[in-house]
C-alpha cells in the first residue's frame, strides 16, 4: 500500500484538539500535497496548528503536481483535488478526507 495522503481539515481539527498523532496509526510517514500544506498555512506562521504540523517530522510535504483531468472536472477544493490526484497516480493509496463529495468521488475511483 502506498503512503497515506491527508487533506487539510483532518490535520487542522486533530491539531487543534491535540490529537494529530492519531494519524500515525495509518503509517510511519503521511503525505501532504503542497495545496493542502498551503491551506494549513493560511492562518500564518504563528498559528498553533501550523507550528504543530511543521513539528511533525512524520508528515511529508509533497511538491505541487498537476491535477488529474479525472479529478479536475469535479471542481473540488484545491486540497481535495490534490489528494485525489496523488492517489490516482499512486494506486493503492489510502486517503484521509473529511469532505463528503470528495469521499464519494474517491469511492467511485476505488480509492
PDB file of N, CA and C in Angstrom:
ATOM      1  N   UNK A   1       0.851  -1.193   0.000  1.00  0.00           N
ATOM      2  CA  UNK A   1       0.000   0.000   0.000  1.00  0.00           C
ATOM      3  C   UNK A   1       0.884   1.240   0.000  1.00  0.00           C
ATOM      4  N   UNK A   2       0.491   2.217  -0.782  1.00  0.00           N
ATOM      5  CA  UNK A   2       1.216   3.487  -0.829  1.00  0.00           C
ATOM      6  C   UNK A   2       1.015   4.253   0.481  1.00  0.00           C
ATOM      7  N   UNK A   3       1.871   5.231   0.711  1.00  0.00           N
ATOM      8  CA  UNK A   3       1.763   6.024   1.932  1.00  0.00           C
ATOM      9  C   UNK A   3       0.464   6.831   1.947  1.00  0.00           C
ATOM     10  N   UNK A   4      -0.172   6.966   3.121  1.00  0.00           N
ATOM     11  CA  UNK A   4      -1.432   7.713   3.224  1.00  0.00           C
ATOM     12  C   UNK A   4      -1.251   9.180   2.850  1.00  0.00           C
ATOM     13  N   UNK A   5      -2.300   9.734   2.235  1.00  0.00           N
ATOM     14  CA  UNK A   5      -2.310  11.129   1.801  1.00  0.00           C
ATOM     15  C   UNK A   5      -3.424  11.829   2.575  1.00  0.00           C
ATOM     16  N   UNK A   6      -3.100  12.954   3.218  1.00  0.00           N
ATOM     17  CA  UNK A   6      -4.024  13.610   4.136  1.00  0.00           C
ATOM     18  C   UNK A   6      -4.436  14.980   3.621  1.00  0.00           C
ATOM     19  N   UNK A   7      -5.726  15.284   3.774  1.00  0.00           N
ATOM     20  CA  UNK A   7      -6.271  16.592   3.412  1.00  0.00           C
ATOM     21  C   UNK A   7      -6.131  17.558   4.594  1.00  0.00           C
ATOM     22  N   UNK A   8      -6.407  18.826   4.364  1.00  0.00           N
ATOM     23  CA  UNK A   8      -6.175  19.882   5.359  1.00  0.00           C
ATOM     24  C   UNK A   8      -7.058  19.791   6.604  1.00  0.00           C
ATOM     25  N   UNK A   9      -8.356  19.611   6.430  1.00  0.00           N
ATOM     26  CA  UNK A   9      -9.247  19.653   7.595  1.00  0.00           C
ATOM     27  C   UNK A   9      -8.903  18.616   8.658  1.00  0.00           C
ATOM     28  N   UNK A  10      -8.621  17.356   8.288  1.00  0.00           N
ATOM     29  CA  UNK A  10      -8.214  16.414   9.337  1.00  0.00           C
ATOM     30  C   UNK A  10      -6.958  16.872  10.084  1.00  0.00           C
ATOM     31  N   UNK A  11      -6.010  17.448   9.361  1.00  0.00           N
ATOM     32  CA  UNK A  11      -4.798  17.963  10.014  1.00  0.00           C
ATOM     33  C   UNK A  11      -5.133  19.099  10.969  1.00  0.00           C
ATOM     34  N   UNK A  12      -5.956  20.015  10.508  1.00  0.00           N
ATOM     35  CA  UNK A  12      -6.295  21.200  11.296  1.00  0.00           C
ATOM     36  C   UNK A  12      -7.084  20.815  12.546  1.00  0.00           C
ATOM     37  N   UNK A  13      -8.147  20.028  12.377  1.00  0.00           N
ATOM     38  CA  UNK A  13      -9.004  19.695  13.520  1.00  0.00           C
ATOM     39  C   UNK A  13      -8.302  18.805  14.532  1.00  0.00           C
ATOM     40  N   UNK A  14      -7.551  17.824  14.057  1.00  0.00           N
ATOM     41  CA  UNK A  14      -6.823  16.970  15.004  1.00  0.00           C
ATOM     42  C   UNK A  14      -5.730  17.753  15.720  1.00  0.00           C
ATOM     43  N   UNK A  15      -5.085  18.687  15.027  1.00  0.00           N
ATOM     44  CA  UNK A  15      -4.066  19.532  15.673  1.00  0.00           C
ATOM     45  C   UNK A  15      -4.687  20.398  16.758  1.00  0.00           C
ATOM     46  N   UNK A  16      -5.815  21.032  16.429  1.00  0.00           N
ATOM     47  CA  UNK A  16      -6.492  21.891  17.417  1.00  0.00           C
ATOM     48  C   UNK A  16      -6.897  21.114  18.660  1.00  0.00           C
ATOM     49  N   UNK A  17      -7.298  19.861  18.457  1.00  0.00           N
ATOM     50  CA  UNK A  17      -7.745  19.039  19.589  1.00  0.00           C
ATOM     51  C   UNK A  17      -6.581  18.388  20.335  1.00  0.00           C
ATOM     52  N   UNK A  18      -5.373  18.524  19.805  1.00  0.00           N
ATOM     53  CA  UNK A  18      -4.207  17.924  20.442  1.00  0.00           C
ATOM     54  C   UNK A  18      -4.034  16.450  20.106  1.00  0.00           C
ATOM     55  N   UNK A  19      -4.648  16.001  19.012  1.00  0.00           N
ATOM     56  CA  UNK A  19      -4.610  14.588  18.655  1.00  0.00           C
ATOM     57  C   UNK A  19      -4.028  14.324  17.266  1.00  0.00           C
ATOM     58  N   UNK A  20      -3.192  15.198  16.777  1.00  0.00           N
ATOM     59  CA  UNK A  20      -2.604  14.999  15.458  1.00  0.00           C
ATOM     60  C   UNK A  20      -1.894  13.650  15.366  1.00  0.00           C
ATOM     61  N   UNK A  21      -1.281  13.227  16.439  1.00  0.00           N
ATOM     62  CA  UNK A  21      -0.522  11.969  16.426  1.00  0.00           C
ATOM     63  C   UNK A  21      -1.397  10.747  16.151  1.00  0.00           C
ATOM     64  N   UNK A  22      -2.715  10.876  16.294  1.00  0.00           N
ATOM     65  CA  UNK A  22      -3.598   9.750  15.963  1.00  0.00           C
ATOM     66  C   UNK A  22      -3.434   9.313  14.512  1.00  0.00           C
ATOM     67  N   UNK A  23      -3.073  10.244  13.651  1.00  0.00           N
ATOM     68  CA  UNK A  23      -2.889   9.904  12.237  1.00  0.00           C
ATOM     69  C   UNK A  23      -1.738   8.931  12.022  1.00  0.00           C
ATOM     70  N   UNK A  24      -0.841   8.821  12.983  1.00  0.00           N
ATOM     71  CA  UNK A  24       0.299   7.922  12.841  1.00  0.00           C
ATOM     72  C   UNK A  24      -0.113   6.452  12.817  1.00  0.00           C
ATOM     73  N   UNK A  25      -1.323   6.137  13.222  1.00  0.00           N
ATOM     74  CA  UNK A  25      -1.771   4.743  13.121  1.00  0.00           C
ATOM     75  C   UNK A  25      -1.871   4.316  11.658  1.00  0.00           C
ATOM     76  N   UNK A  26      -1.915   5.276  10.745  1.00  0.00           N
ATOM     77  CA  UNK A  26      -2.026   4.982   9.322  1.00  0.00           C
ATOM     78  C   UNK A  26      -0.690   4.641   8.677  1.00  0.00           C
ATOM     79  N   UNK A  27       0.395   5.016   9.319  1.00  0.00           N
ATOM     80  CA  UNK A  27       1.709   4.744   8.761  1.00  0.00           C
ATOM     81  C   UNK A  27       2.775   5.596   9.417  1.00  0.00           C
ATOM     82  N   UNK A  28       4.023   5.241   9.144  1.00  0.00           N
ATOM     83  CA  UNK A  28       5.134   5.975   9.752  1.00  0.00           C
ATOM     84  C   UNK A  28       5.411   7.288   9.039  1.00  0.00           C
ATOM     85  N   UNK A  29       4.871   7.431   7.842  1.00  0.00           N
ATOM     86  CA  UNK A  29       5.036   8.676   7.080  1.00  0.00           C
ATOM     87  C   UNK A  29       3.730   8.941   6.347  1.00  0.00           C
ATOM     88  N   UNK A  30       3.209  10.161   6.513  1.00  0.00           N
ATOM     89  CA  UNK A  30       1.999  10.571   5.814  1.00  0.00           C
ATOM     90  C   UNK A  30       2.349  11.707   4.863  1.00  0.00           C
ATOM     91  N   UNK A  31       1.675  11.727   3.742  1.00  0.00           N
ATOM     92  CA  UNK A  31       1.970  12.703   2.698  1.00  0.00           C
ATOM     93  C   UNK A  31       0.956  13.840   2.707  1.00  0.00           C
ATOM     94  N   UNK A  32       1.473  15.039   2.510  1.00  0.00           N
ATOM     95  CA  UNK A  32       0.637  16.233   2.448  1.00  0.00           C
ATOM     96  C   UNK A  32       0.969  16.966   1.147  1.00  0.00           C
ATOM     97  N   UNK A  33       0.046  16.940   0.181  1.00  0.00           N
ATOM     98  CA  UNK A  33       0.295  17.688  -1.058  1.00  0.00           C
ATOM     99  C   UNK A  33       0.482  19.183  -0.776  1.00  0.00           C
ATOM    100  N   UNK A  34       1.222  19.843  -1.634  1.00  0.00           N
ATOM    101  CA  UNK A  34       1.505  21.264  -1.463  1.00  0.00           C
ATOM    102  C   UNK A  34       0.230  22.093  -1.272  1.00  0.00           C
ATOM    103  N   UNK A  35      -0.812  21.802  -2.032  1.00  0.00           N
ATOM    104  CA  UNK A  35      -2.069  22.564  -1.907  1.00  0.00           C
ATOM    105  C   UNK A  35      -2.665  22.418  -0.511  1.00  0.00           C
ATOM    106  N   UNK A  36      -2.538  21.256   0.079  1.00  0.00           N
ATOM    107  CA  UNK A  36      -3.029  21.013   1.439  1.00  0.00           C
ATOM    108  C   UNK A  36      -2.182  21.810   2.428  1.00  0.00           C
ATOM    109  N   UNK A  37      -0.886  21.755   2.250  1.00  0.00           N
ATOM    110  CA  UNK A  37       0.008  22.479   3.153  1.00  0.00           C
ATOM    111  C   UNK A  37      -0.282  23.979   3.126  1.00  0.00           C
ATOM    112  N   UNK A  38      -0.558  24.510   1.938  1.00  0.00           N
ATOM    113  CA  UNK A  38      -0.886  25.933   1.825  1.00  0.00           C
ATOM    114  C   UNK A  38      -2.176  26.268   2.569  1.00  0.00           C
ATOM    115  N   UNK A  39      -3.161  25.366   2.556  1.00  0.00           N
ATOM    116  CA  UNK A  39      -4.400  25.582   3.315  1.00  0.00           C
ATOM    117  C   UNK A  39      -4.112  25.618   4.812  1.00  0.00           C
ATOM    118  N   UNK A  40      -3.251  24.734   5.272  1.00  0.00           N
ATOM    119  CA  UNK A  40      -2.890  24.708   6.690  1.00  0.00           C
ATOM    120  C   UNK A  40      -2.183  26.003   7.079  1.00  0.00           C
ATOM    121  N   UNK A  41      -1.362  26.516   6.194  1.00  0.00           N
ATOM    122  CA  UNK A  41      -0.589  27.741   6.473  1.00  0.00           C
ATOM    123  C   UNK A  41      -1.413  29.025   6.419  1.00  0.00           C
ATOM    124  N   UNK A  42      -2.668  28.925   6.041  1.00  0.00           N
ATOM    125  CA  UNK A  42      -3.498  30.122   5.830  1.00  0.00           C
ATOM    126  C   UNK A  42      -3.559  31.043   7.049  1.00  0.00           C
ATOM    127  N   UNK A  43      -3.482  30.519   8.245  1.00  0.00           N
ATOM    128  CA  UNK A  43      -3.563  31.343   9.464  1.00  0.00           C
ATOM    129  C   UNK A  43      -2.248  32.019   9.819  1.00  0.00           C
ATOM    130  N   UNK A  44      -1.176  31.674   9.125  1.00  0.00           N
ATOM    131  CA  UNK A  44       0.109  32.313   9.394  1.00  0.00           C
ATOM    132  C   UNK A  44       1.015  31.467  10.265  1.00  0.00           C
ATOM    133  N   UNK A  45       2.263  31.785  10.218  1.00  0.00           N
ATOM    134  CA  UNK A  45       3.295  31.006  10.915  1.00  0.00           C
ATOM    135  C   UNK A  45       3.131  30.952  12.432  1.00  0.00           C
ATOM    136  N   UNK A  46       2.474  31.934  13.033  1.00  0.00           N
ATOM    137  CA  UNK A  46       2.319  31.951  14.483  1.00  0.00           C
ATOM    138  C   UNK A  46       1.152  31.105  14.982  1.00  0.00           C
ATOM    139  N   UNK A  47       0.354  30.563  14.080  1.00  0.00           N
ATOM    140  CA  UNK A  47      -0.785  29.733  14.449  1.00  0.00           C
ATOM    141  C   UNK A  47      -0.292  28.409  15.045  1.00  0.00           C
ATOM    142  N   UNK A  48      -0.936  27.973  16.112  1.00  0.00           N
ATOM    143  CA  UNK A  48      -0.537  26.735  16.802  1.00  0.00           C
ATOM    144  C   UNK A  48      -0.650  25.513  15.888  1.00  0.00           C
ATOM    145  N   UNK A  49      -1.654  25.490  15.036  1.00  0.00           N
ATOM    146  CA  UNK A  49      -1.811  24.361  14.111  1.00  0.00           C
ATOM    147  C   UNK A  49      -0.624  24.301  13.158  1.00  0.00           C
ATOM    148  N   UNK A  50      -0.240  25.420  12.611  1.00  0.00           N
ATOM    149  CA  UNK A  50       0.893  25.478  11.688  1.00  0.00           C
ATOM    150  C   UNK A  50       2.147  24.972  12.390  1.00  0.00           C
ATOM    151  N   UNK A  51       2.372  25.422  13.598  1.00  0.00           N
ATOM    152  CA  UNK A  51       3.556  25.004  14.348  1.00  0.00           C
ATOM    153  C   UNK A  51       3.530  23.507  14.639  1.00  0.00           C
ATOM    154  N   UNK A  52       2.361  22.975  14.979  1.00  0.00           N
ATOM    155  CA  UNK A  52       2.234  21.545  15.263  1.00  0.00           C
ATOM    156  C   UNK A  52       2.488  20.718  14.018  1.00  0.00           C
ATOM    157  N   UNK A  53       1.910  21.122  12.904  1.00  0.00           N
ATOM    158  CA  UNK A  53       2.097  20.378  11.654  1.00  0.00           C
ATOM    159  C   UNK A  53       3.553  20.455  11.208  1.00  0.00           C
ATOM    160  N   UNK A  54       4.164  21.615  11.305  1.00  0.00           N
ATOM    161  CA  UNK A  54       5.578  21.754  10.926  1.00  0.00           C
ATOM    162  C   UNK A  54       6.481  20.890  11.800  1.00  0.00           C
ATOM    163  N   UNK A  55       6.123  20.725  13.071  1.00  0.00           N
ATOM    164  CA  UNK A  55       6.961  19.963  14.002  1.00  0.00           C
ATOM    165  C   UNK A  55       6.822  18.451  13.836  1.00  0.00           C
ATOM    166  N   UNK A  56       5.787  18.002  13.161  1.00  0.00           N
ATOM    167  CA  UNK A  56       5.545  16.561  12.988  1.00  0.00           C
ATOM    168  C   UNK A  56       6.431  16.028  11.860  1.00  0.00           C
ATOM    169  N   UNK A  57       7.559  15.464  12.212  1.00  0.00           N
ATOM    170  CA  UNK A  57       8.532  15.009  11.213  1.00  0.00           C
ATOM    171  C   UNK A  57       8.004  13.858  10.356  1.00  0.00           C
ATOM    172  N   UNK A  58       6.970  13.218  10.782  1.00  0.00           N
ATOM    173  CA  UNK A  58       6.379  12.096  10.041  1.00  0.00           C
ATOM    174  C   UNK A  58       5.398  12.564   8.968  1.00  0.00           C
ATOM    175  N   UNK A  59       5.150  13.882   8.895  1.00  0.00           N
ATOM    176  CA  UNK A  59       4.340  14.454   7.815  1.00  0.00           C
ATOM    177  C   UNK A  59       5.291  14.976   6.743  1.00  0.00           C
ATOM    178  N   UNK A  60       5.084  14.550   5.512  1.00  0.00           N
ATOM    179  CA  UNK A  60       5.973  14.919   4.419  1.00  0.00           C
ATOM    180  C   UNK A  60       5.227  15.754   3.395  1.00  0.00           C
ATOM    181  N   UNK A  61       5.715  16.950   3.177  1.00  0.00           N
ATOM    182  CA  UNK A  61       5.112  17.848   2.187  1.00  0.00           C
ATOM    183  C   UNK A  61       5.560  17.442   0.790  1.00  0.00           C
ATOM    184  N   UNK A  62       4.589  17.291  -0.092  1.00  0.00           N
ATOM    185  CA  UNK A  62       4.867  16.945  -1.477  1.00  0.00           C
ATOM    186  C   UNK A  62       4.905  18.210  -2.327  1.00  0.00           C
ATOM    187  N   UNK A  63       5.767  18.259  -3.324  1.00  0.00           N
ATOM    188  CA  UNK A  63       5.776  19.422  -4.211  1.00  0.00           C
ATOM    189  C   UNK A  63       4.482  19.486  -5.018  1.00  0.00           C
ATOM    190  N   UNK A  64       4.186  20.666  -5.509  1.00  0.00           N
ATOM    191  CA  UNK A  64       2.991  20.852  -6.340  1.00  0.00           C
ATOM    192  C   UNK A  64       3.076  19.938  -7.552  1.00  0.00           C
ATOM    193  N   UNK A  65       1.925  19.367  -7.907  1.00  0.00           N
ATOM    194  CA  UNK A  65       1.856  18.456  -9.052  1.00  0.00           C
ATOM    195  C   UNK A  65       0.603  18.785  -9.853  1.00  0.00           C
ATOM    196  N   UNK A  66       0.598  18.456 -11.125  1.00  0.00           N
ATOM    197  CA  UNK A  66      -0.589  18.728 -11.933  1.00  0.00           C
ATOM    198  C   UNK A  66      -1.784  17.900 -11.454  1.00  0.00           C
ATOM    199  N   UNK A  67      -2.968  18.481 -11.600  1.00  0.00           N
ATOM    200  CA  UNK A  67      -4.185  17.766 -11.240  1.00  0.00           C
ATOM    201  C   UNK A  67      -4.537  16.763 -12.327  1.00  0.00           C
ATOM    202  N   UNK A  68      -5.054  15.632 -11.881  1.00  0.00           N
ATOM    203  CA  UNK A  68      -5.555  14.649 -12.827  1.00  0.00           C
ATOM    204  C   UNK A  68      -6.790  15.233 -13.514  1.00  0.00           C
ATOM    205  N   UNK A  69      -6.908  15.088 -14.829  1.00  0.00           N
ATOM    206  CA  UNK A  69      -8.115  15.555 -15.513  1.00  0.00           C
ATOM    207  C   UNK A  69      -9.369  14.865 -14.973  1.00  0.00           C
ATOM    208  N   UNK A  70      -9.213  13.628 -14.466  1.00  0.00           N
ATOM    209  CA  UNK A  70     -10.345  12.899 -13.896  1.00  0.00           C
ATOM    210  C   UNK A  70     -10.851  13.558 -12.615  1.00  0.00           C
ATOM    211  N   UNK A  71     -10.002  14.290 -11.943  1.00  0.00           N
ATOM    212  CA  UNK A  71     -10.377  14.985 -10.706  1.00  0.00           C
ATOM    213  C   UNK A  71     -10.793  16.423 -10.999  1.00  0.00           C
ATOM    214  N   UNK A  72     -10.101  17.071 -11.906  1.00  0.00           N
ATOM    215  CA  UNK A  72     -10.352  18.488 -12.201  1.00  0.00           C
ATOM    216  C   UNK A  72     -11.798  18.760 -12.595  1.00  0.00           C
ATOM    217  N   UNK A  73     -12.426  17.838 -13.295  1.00  0.00           N
ATOM    218  CA  UNK A  73     -13.802  18.056 -13.747  1.00  0.00           C
ATOM    219  C   UNK A  73     -14.800  18.144 -12.595  1.00  0.00           C
ATOM    220  N   UNK A  74     -14.434  17.643 -11.411  1.00  0.00           N
ATOM    221  CA  UNK A  74     -15.347  17.660 -10.266  1.00  0.00           C
ATOM    222  C   UNK A  74     -15.361  18.990  -9.536  1.00  0.00           C
ATOM    223  N   UNK A  75     -14.363  19.823  -9.795  1.00  0.00           N
ATOM    224  CA  UNK A  75     -14.283  21.154  -9.170  1.00  0.00           C
ATOM    225  C   UNK A  75     -14.364  21.091  -7.652  1.00  0.00           C
ATOM    226  N   UNK A  76     -13.553  20.248  -7.074  1.00  0.00           N
ATOM    227  CA  UNK A  76     -13.420  20.167  -5.618  1.00  0.00           C
ATOM    228  C   UNK A  76     -12.472  21.264  -5.163  1.00  0.00           C
ATOM    229  N   UNK A  77     -12.276  21.368  -3.862  1.00  0.00           N
ATOM    230  CA  UNK A  77     -11.287  22.304  -3.346  1.00  0.00           C
ATOM    231  C   UNK A  77      -9.887  21.891  -3.769  1.00  0.00           C
ATOM    232  N   UNK A  78      -8.963  22.817  -3.665  1.00  0.00           N
ATOM    233  CA  UNK A  78      -7.587  22.563  -4.098  1.00  0.00           C
ATOM    234  C   UNK A  78      -6.956  21.392  -3.347  1.00  0.00           C
ATOM    235  N   UNK A  79      -7.183  21.337  -2.029  1.00  0.00           N
ATOM    236  CA  UNK A  79      -6.602  20.264  -1.234  1.00  0.00           C
ATOM    237  C   UNK A  79      -7.174  18.904  -1.594  1.00  0.00           C
ATOM    238  N   UNK A  80      -8.493  18.805  -1.659  1.00  0.00           N
ATOM    239  CA  UNK A  80      -9.139  17.542  -2.007  1.00  0.00           C
ATOM    240  C   UNK A  80      -8.701  17.077  -3.392  1.00  0.00           C
ATOM    241  N   UNK A  81      -8.626  18.013  -4.331  1.00  0.00           N
ATOM    242  CA  UNK A  81      -8.203  17.681  -5.692  1.00  0.00           C
ATOM    243  C   UNK A  81      -6.768  17.158  -5.716  1.00  0.00           C
ATOM    244  N   UNK A  82      -5.899  17.789  -4.944  1.00  0.00           N
ATOM    245  CA  UNK A  82      -4.502  17.358  -4.896  1.00  0.00           C
ATOM    246  C   UNK A  82      -4.374  15.970  -4.263  1.00  0.00           C
ATOM    247  N   UNK A  83      -5.134  15.718  -3.204  1.00  0.00           N
ATOM    248  CA  UNK A  83      -5.101  14.411  -2.539  1.00  0.00           C
ATOM    249  C   UNK A  83      -5.556  13.325  -3.508  1.00  0.00           C
ATOM    250  N   UNK A  84      -6.691  13.537  -4.176  1.00  0.00           N
ATOM    251  CA  UNK A  84      -7.214  12.524  -5.093  1.00  0.00           C
ATOM    252  C   UNK A  84      -6.315  12.350  -6.316  1.00  0.00           C
ATOM    253  N   UNK A  85      -5.749  13.428  -6.820  1.00  0.00           N
ATOM    254  CA  UNK A  85      -4.841  13.323  -7.967  1.00  0.00           C
ATOM    255  C   UNK A  85      -3.618  12.493  -7.611  1.00  0.00           C
ATOM    256  N   UNK A  86      -3.091  12.711  -6.435  1.00  0.00           N
ATOM    257  CA  UNK A  86      -1.934  11.923  -5.979  1.00  0.00           C
ATOM    258  C   UNK A  86      -2.319  10.446  -5.858  1.00  0.00           C
ATOM    259  N   UNK A  87      -3.490  10.186  -5.308  1.00  0.00           N
ATOM    260  CA  UNK A  87      -3.934   8.801  -5.142  1.00  0.00           C
ATOM    261  C   UNK A  87      -4.124   8.104  -6.485  1.00  0.00           C
ATOM    262  N   UNK A  88      -4.642   8.821  -7.467  1.00  0.00           N
ATOM    263  CA  UNK A  88      -4.813   8.238  -8.800  1.00  0.00           C
ATOM    264  C   UNK A  88      -3.464   7.849  -9.390  1.00  0.00           C
ATOM    265  N   UNK A  89      -2.470   8.695  -9.182  1.00  0.00           N
ATOM    266  CA  UNK A  89      -1.145   8.422  -9.755  1.00  0.00           C
ATOM    267  C   UNK A  89      -0.338   7.408  -8.943  1.00  0.00           C
ATOM    268  N   UNK A  90      -0.851   7.034  -7.771  1.00  0.00           N
ATOM    269  CA  UNK A  90      -0.189   6.041  -6.911  1.00  0.00           C
ATOM    270  C   UNK A  90      -1.232   5.019  -6.448  1.00  0.00           C
ATOM    271  N   UNK A  91      -1.540   4.055  -7.307  1.00  0.00           N
ATOM    272  CA  UNK A  91      -2.574   3.073  -6.981  1.00  0.00           C
ATOM    273  C   UNK A  91      -2.324   2.395  -5.627  1.00  0.00           C
ATOM    274  N   UNK A  92      -3.405   2.123  -4.933  1.00  0.00           N
ATOM    275  CA  UNK A  92      -3.323   1.501  -3.619  1.00  0.00           C
ATOM    276  C   UNK A  92      -3.219   2.503  -2.482  1.00  0.00           C
ATOM    277  N   UNK A  93      -3.283   3.788  -2.817  1.00  0.00           N
ATOM    278  CA  UNK A  93      -3.163   4.832  -1.799  1.00  0.00           C
ATOM    279  C   UNK A  93      -4.376   4.853  -0.880  1.00  0.00           C
ATOM    280  N   UNK A  94      -4.125   5.213   0.338  1.00  0.00           N
ATOM    281  CA  UNK A  94      -5.164   5.477   1.327  1.00  0.00           C
ATOM    282  C   UNK A  94      -5.247   6.984   1.458  1.00  0.00           C
ATOM    283  N   UNK A  95      -6.460   7.531   1.460  1.00  0.00           N
ATOM    284  CA  UNK A  95      -6.618   8.978   1.603  1.00  0.00           C
ATOM    285  C   UNK A  95      -7.441   9.285   2.850  1.00  0.00           C
ATOM    286  N   UNK A  96      -7.167  10.433   3.445  1.00  0.00           N
ATOM    287  CA  UNK A  96      -7.924  10.911   4.595  1.00  0.00           C
ATOM    288  C   UNK A  96      -8.584  12.220   4.175  1.00  0.00           C
ATOM    289  N   UNK A  97      -9.904  12.146   4.000  1.00  0.00           N
ATOM    290  CA  UNK A  97     -10.698  13.286   3.532  1.00  0.00           C
ATOM    291  C   UNK A  97     -11.903  13.471   4.440  1.00  0.00           C
ATOM    292  N   UNK A  98     -12.255  14.708   4.736  1.00  0.00           N
ATOM    293  CA  UNK A  98     -13.477  14.950   5.508  1.00  0.00           C
ATOM    294  C   UNK A  98     -14.634  15.384   4.614  1.00  0.00           C
ATOM    295  N   UNK A  99     -14.351  15.833   3.422  1.00  0.00           N
ATOM    296  CA  UNK A  99     -15.362  16.355   2.510  1.00  0.00           C
ATOM    297  C   UNK A  99     -16.177  15.201   1.914  1.00  0.00           C
ATOM    298  N   UNK A 100     -17.490  15.221   2.140  1.00  0.00           N
ATOM    299  CA  UNK A 100     -18.357  14.122   1.701  1.00  0.00           C
ATOM    300  C   UNK A 100     -18.310  13.932   0.188  1.00  0.00           C
ATOM    301  N   UNK A 101     -18.319  15.011  -0.534  1.00  0.00           N
ATOM    302  CA  UNK A 101     -18.297  14.925  -2.003  1.00  0.00           C
ATOM    303  C   UNK A 101     -16.982  14.303  -2.482  1.00  0.00           C
ATOM    304  N   UNK A 102     -15.870  14.714  -1.882  1.00  0.00           N
ATOM    305  CA  UNK A 102     -14.565  14.154  -2.249  1.00  0.00           C
ATOM    306  C   UNK A 102     -14.499  12.668  -1.905  1.00  0.00           C
ATOM    307  N   UNK A 103     -15.064  12.280  -0.769  1.00  0.00           N
ATOM    308  CA  UNK A 103     -15.091  10.861  -0.396  1.00  0.00           C
ATOM    309  C   UNK A 103     -15.926  10.055  -1.390  1.00  0.00           C
ATOM    310  N   UNK A 104     -17.029  10.620  -1.844  1.00  0.00           N
ATOM    311  CA  UNK A 104     -17.872   9.936  -2.826  1.00  0.00           C
ATOM    312  C   UNK A 104     -17.097   9.699  -4.119  1.00  0.00           C
ATOM    313  N   UNK A 105     -16.374  10.715  -4.590  1.00  0.00           N
ATOM    314  CA  UNK A 105     -15.578  10.557  -5.806  1.00  0.00           C
ATOM    315  C   UNK A 105     -14.447   9.560  -5.585  1.00  0.00           C
ATOM    316  N   UNK A 106     -13.862   9.566  -4.400  1.00  0.00           N
ATOM    317  CA  UNK A 106     -12.805   8.598  -4.097  1.00  0.00           C
ATOM    318  C   UNK A 106     -13.344   7.167  -4.212  1.00  0.00           C
ATOM    319  N   UNK A 107     -14.530   6.935  -3.684  1.00  0.00           N
ATOM    320  CA  UNK A 107     -15.143   5.606  -3.796  1.00  0.00           C
ATOM    321  C   UNK A 107     -15.399   5.243  -5.261  1.00  0.00           C
ATOM    322  N   UNK A 108     -15.847   6.207  -6.050  1.00  0.00           N
ATOM    323  CA  UNK A 108     -16.079   5.955  -7.480  1.00  0.00           C
ATOM    324  C   UNK A 108     -14.793   5.565  -8.192  1.00  0.00           C
ATOM    325  N   UNK A 109     -13.678   6.092  -7.712  1.00  0.00           N
ATOM    326  CA  UNK A 109     -12.367   5.794  -8.299  1.00  0.00           C
ATOM    327  C   UNK A 109     -11.697   4.581  -7.642  1.00  0.00           C
ATOM    328  N   UNK A 110     -12.413   3.941  -6.715  1.00  0.00           N
ATOM    329  CA  UNK A 110     -11.880   2.789  -5.962  1.00  0.00           C
ATOM    330  C   UNK A 110     -10.648   3.164  -5.146  1.00  0.00           C
ATOM    331  N   UNK A 111     -10.672   4.355  -4.595  1.00  0.00           N
ATOM    332  CA  UNK A 111      -9.594   4.817  -3.706  1.00  0.00           C
ATOM    333  C   UNK A 111     -10.080   4.638  -2.283  1.00  0.00           C
TER     334      UNK A 111
END
